[in-house]
């Protein structure tokens, strides 16, 4: 892709901000698919010019009907198309002839039905592109823009009550989920700038919707529901754009990993299962991923109501010590920093309430019911003392009391005025009306303290999320390094990686017993011998490995033994001899790899070796390219990182050398372009910092099978 | 404790089911602490006999007032005492004289205020016990029984609306949380049989409340809010009783681990941090622990509305494929079994809806809006095919539509009638009234599918939770084995454990260089030498360990070296020589330990050794006693269990031998009684199953410091 992806914003503007709309297949009945959008547009007051197209009617819902799009005597920005699948091609031709600029296509019967439908969709897509028509659908529920009375949908949801206009944009690949989310937004009182469903995504993808929202001046927060993605680069470009504009993206992605076909040949592919790659990409672009529908809406509502926290500090005020303790535990799990108040502030609090917990969480106890001024005094003292980026108060059922509510409201008004950039939140039972009142002051209201903390933790994570992850650079038609298809031998793999700057263990290919014997001295120490054959991926399974060979005699005997063993186990394999390598002692076994993800291209993986990677699945992932800081972060974010940092009195490993090695591996992958399927170094030994460095001991590079390389 | 704890149910009955109540400190004002309970009792219609006690009034709220409890001319079951701290003693004396059977004591100023208050509380407790008065409080909000119009509380919460009578009993140690929970229950429409707060727990503890509810015929489900527990045996007895009666206990416990003072000397204490022990005990008794307030109420509501699932099988029906996938993922994380339908059933579904997902989750797609009979046909087909123990349908915003609601209601009625023991749940947006309507049919209603799955998963876990965990046996005044206080030497520790049936490595204490040299042959192989001293816990830190000694000469030299090194590092330590032990090769390093928890007594711990225990904190815990099955389960429930089971082509370990070793360690701890502080075996080497056995290589037993052994 190009560093700046061409989203054709002019075309998307014609789609989402049409000055004129034609409904094709318009009918009188406001219950039918062709009648619903026209009914909405008329009833809710669309301000642009509106046309009905129906060859079998003179008027539709009071509008005089045109027989065809080509009969409309003025330019049409958007055609809403509600005709059976069989008529779509003809309508598209008319649209092209009439220079219609964009189209919403409800019709089903395309790719979702199988191969034949997919072909029809492909033809549709090509025709629309050739005609310069931006197309959303087919098989979608269309879109709505509540602030512009633009209803290009046949969803019945608005009939049960309209969502109010607002500053949250929502794009969903699924119509069913989209309709559900519309109702959720309405019930929750959220205002939307755009509601869109992308259906089969013949042209406009989820990413296009996100990119358009990133630029939309009426949108502050972006919600996305995703089931899968065909074009990872497009998605990354859209996410980068949103990040650049400072708009939080709240992502709800369903469907877990389906392991790639390459899984069998390499660990990397199976460990980097699909969903984990999505997850890594989301983190690289500062996307907030929600894992439940509740959190999806809570995060979006919160991001649209309150300022994003400046950092992870959190002040907690509570009227229940137990709930305070629970909130502190939850906060620590969410990566928030519950800094204690200063000694002076704690003394002040204890003067006011002798049995208070004054540290943070501050528990002012039931005493507050006897002296409501305590609430304001304590909260202001906390904020004055530590200027928390986020402040959360737990007030049990206080929000149900008229008297207490008045005190709470007054407190929030003062805090908001004095600390405009602090995220303020309260947790209490109260009516929807009271919640709306508080939200209008820019204060979040939760009923469950754990949900509050989860939400604040997620928003605060944006404070140190990467500002703008690097985008993939243009993929050269002729990569610098062209790999052959299929597995390379260990020797060739090591050679290529060494050339790319990866430190590899001293090694040499030995073809005879004599060469094997000489290798002990040549490599300067104890050596290992491993059978060399591009046909044998798992050398120890065929008895093809001998370790700790100290003498020429040992090495010579081992050479004969492992070759014989391999020959017996795999008579058809082409044996090149054995790879002699110096034994590496000490250090920590790691694994590093890169594999080509079908959606996101090359993905880098790092983890600790052995059981840590196989049983605990503790690996870190990044879609390429990465910076050196990213590489270091990949090492440090492992759960098992303490082992590298020097746990149990062992020496700390050379982390800088690991980061350098990861950067070298990433560069290697970039230079191979589409010719790389995967490369894996297992083990990559991290040496102690004092000794310095790290060293690749075994490697397997696999070139992409040419027929599976996707066309670019 | 005795196998059957004496809860004095007669006394608790007098407290919770009083036939007569006297309010001491009763006042006219229904806003004041002494006026509130009387106001409630009169206004809400308490049916027993009611008396007001106030020496400075003739009448209170229309009742003629008595000057003292002793003036009341009939037996009083319950005295509600709302007097200042200074008057409590006098009131208690009157109560004793008047043979009052139980008392609710609101007054604060006792243990929560410091040492002086604690002394006053201790006196109170002793006087009440001597007088045979069951006492709840002091410093509590009292209790309510909505079904009996019994309001022994000064909480203002009922004034904002009363909770309806129902079959959930709720006991809270915290008044603040209790009041909040009361309001939550009311807003959520939950019915309560008992609402009680236990405050400082001078007499009646949370456990007493739970035990009373376990026997209460009006209670099906028990909710408990806990901050801490003084008497672990009482709690376990209450939980066992609830389990025996088949009543689910939903526990919300806050506050994380505070590490015991013994943490420094042994891993066991710090790894078995307080909260982890509670967690283990809860699992041993089939308690459902909620980690958020939302889940606390959702679990209780669900357990009271729907049958507990027979097993973990779950049928999922959805109108959105994406949400179906998410529910399947959540279900698998929650330990539920989303069994696929039979081939025949899948074929039938595909006949009805060609683009359905027919496996399970069953996605009948938006097609259901065109043909609502699909819903009933699909659901009945699913249940007929697999007779799922739980069934959950996701219907997006369908619950907001009148037409769809009628279909849904009809479906649920039919399913309920045909499958009375299946947990039925739907997930949809709908009004509170509609939710109540569905709940009346015994069907759960959720708005968030993830919350639904979490809840069903927790309830289904009861299906295979232990029916009744063994209770601690009476602790003998004279334990079979009396340990001295403080750390025992390694040699002595090994000897004691070996006698208890623990397989230990062949070893002997050597006091001279010559003995050390002879040990190589005596122990039959390569040996290790470790400096022997009860004063040195960490032998390798003082250079006191030599490994892999193969010859007499090596062993002799090493003996001199390690003793010299230890002497230099710790000149004050008493050295007994060195422990010579045969080196164990191969196998998997484990750690096993037992430590005396201040609340629950001896707690057994097992984990994999080294980094697994130190960094991953992957250990399993059980309060003693345990069965041999428990011991095996402790091994198998580790996250790192695959390493023992034979990961990466390594031989599987002898799991039976590990279970035997754990049972031996548990027996050892039981026989030591209160004289044991902790015992730790690190490493305990699990040998390959083919070779058989396991072997303790290092051990440290610590006797309890006598002055810290709690009085029993």
mmCIF file of N, CA and C in Angstrom, chain A residues 58 86 135 193 235 309 441 558:
data_model
loop_
_atom_site.group_PDB
_atom_site.id
_atom_site.type_symbol
_atom_site.label_atom_id
_atom_site.label_comp_id
_atom_site.label_asym_id
_atom_site.label_seq_id
_atom_site.Cartn_x
_atom_site.Cartn_y
_atom_site.Cartn_z
ATOM 1 N N UNK A 58 -47.056 5.897 -10.647
ATOM 2 C CA UNK A 58 -46.961 7.316 -10.987
ATOM 3 C C UNK A 58 -46.421 8.106 -9.804
ATOM 4 N N UNK A 86 -31.921 -10.031 -9.109
ATOM 5 C CA UNK A 86 -31.909 -10.166 -10.564
ATOM 6 C C UNK A 86 -31.912 -8.812 -11.277
ATOM 7 N N UNK A 135 -20.044 2.126 -3.407
ATOM 8 C CA UNK A 135 -21.148 1.200 -3.174
ATOM 9 C C UNK A 135 -21.043 0.625 -1.771
ATOM 10 N N UNK A 193 -23.421 10.089 15.334
ATOM 11 C CA UNK A 193 -23.203 10.914 14.141
ATOM 12 C C UNK A 193 -23.470 10.091 12.881
ATOM 13 N N UNK A 235 -7.329 -1.342 6.781
ATOM 14 C CA UNK A 235 -7.752 -1.194 8.173
ATOM 15 C C UNK A 235 -6.702 -0.422 8.966
ATOM 16 N N UNK A 309 -8.188 10.294 30.155
ATOM 17 C CA UNK A 309 -7.257 10.591 31.254
ATOM 18 C C UNK A 309 -5.850 10.909 30.730
ATOM 19 N N UNK A 441 -22.950 17.076 32.685
ATOM 20 C CA UNK A 441 -21.867 17.809 33.340
ATOM 21 C C UNK A 441 -20.496 17.229 32.977
ATOM 22 N N UNK A 558 29.603 -39.732 15.958
ATOM 23 C CA UNK A 558 28.233 -39.200 16.000
ATOM 24 C C UNK A 558 27.725 -38.912 14.601
#
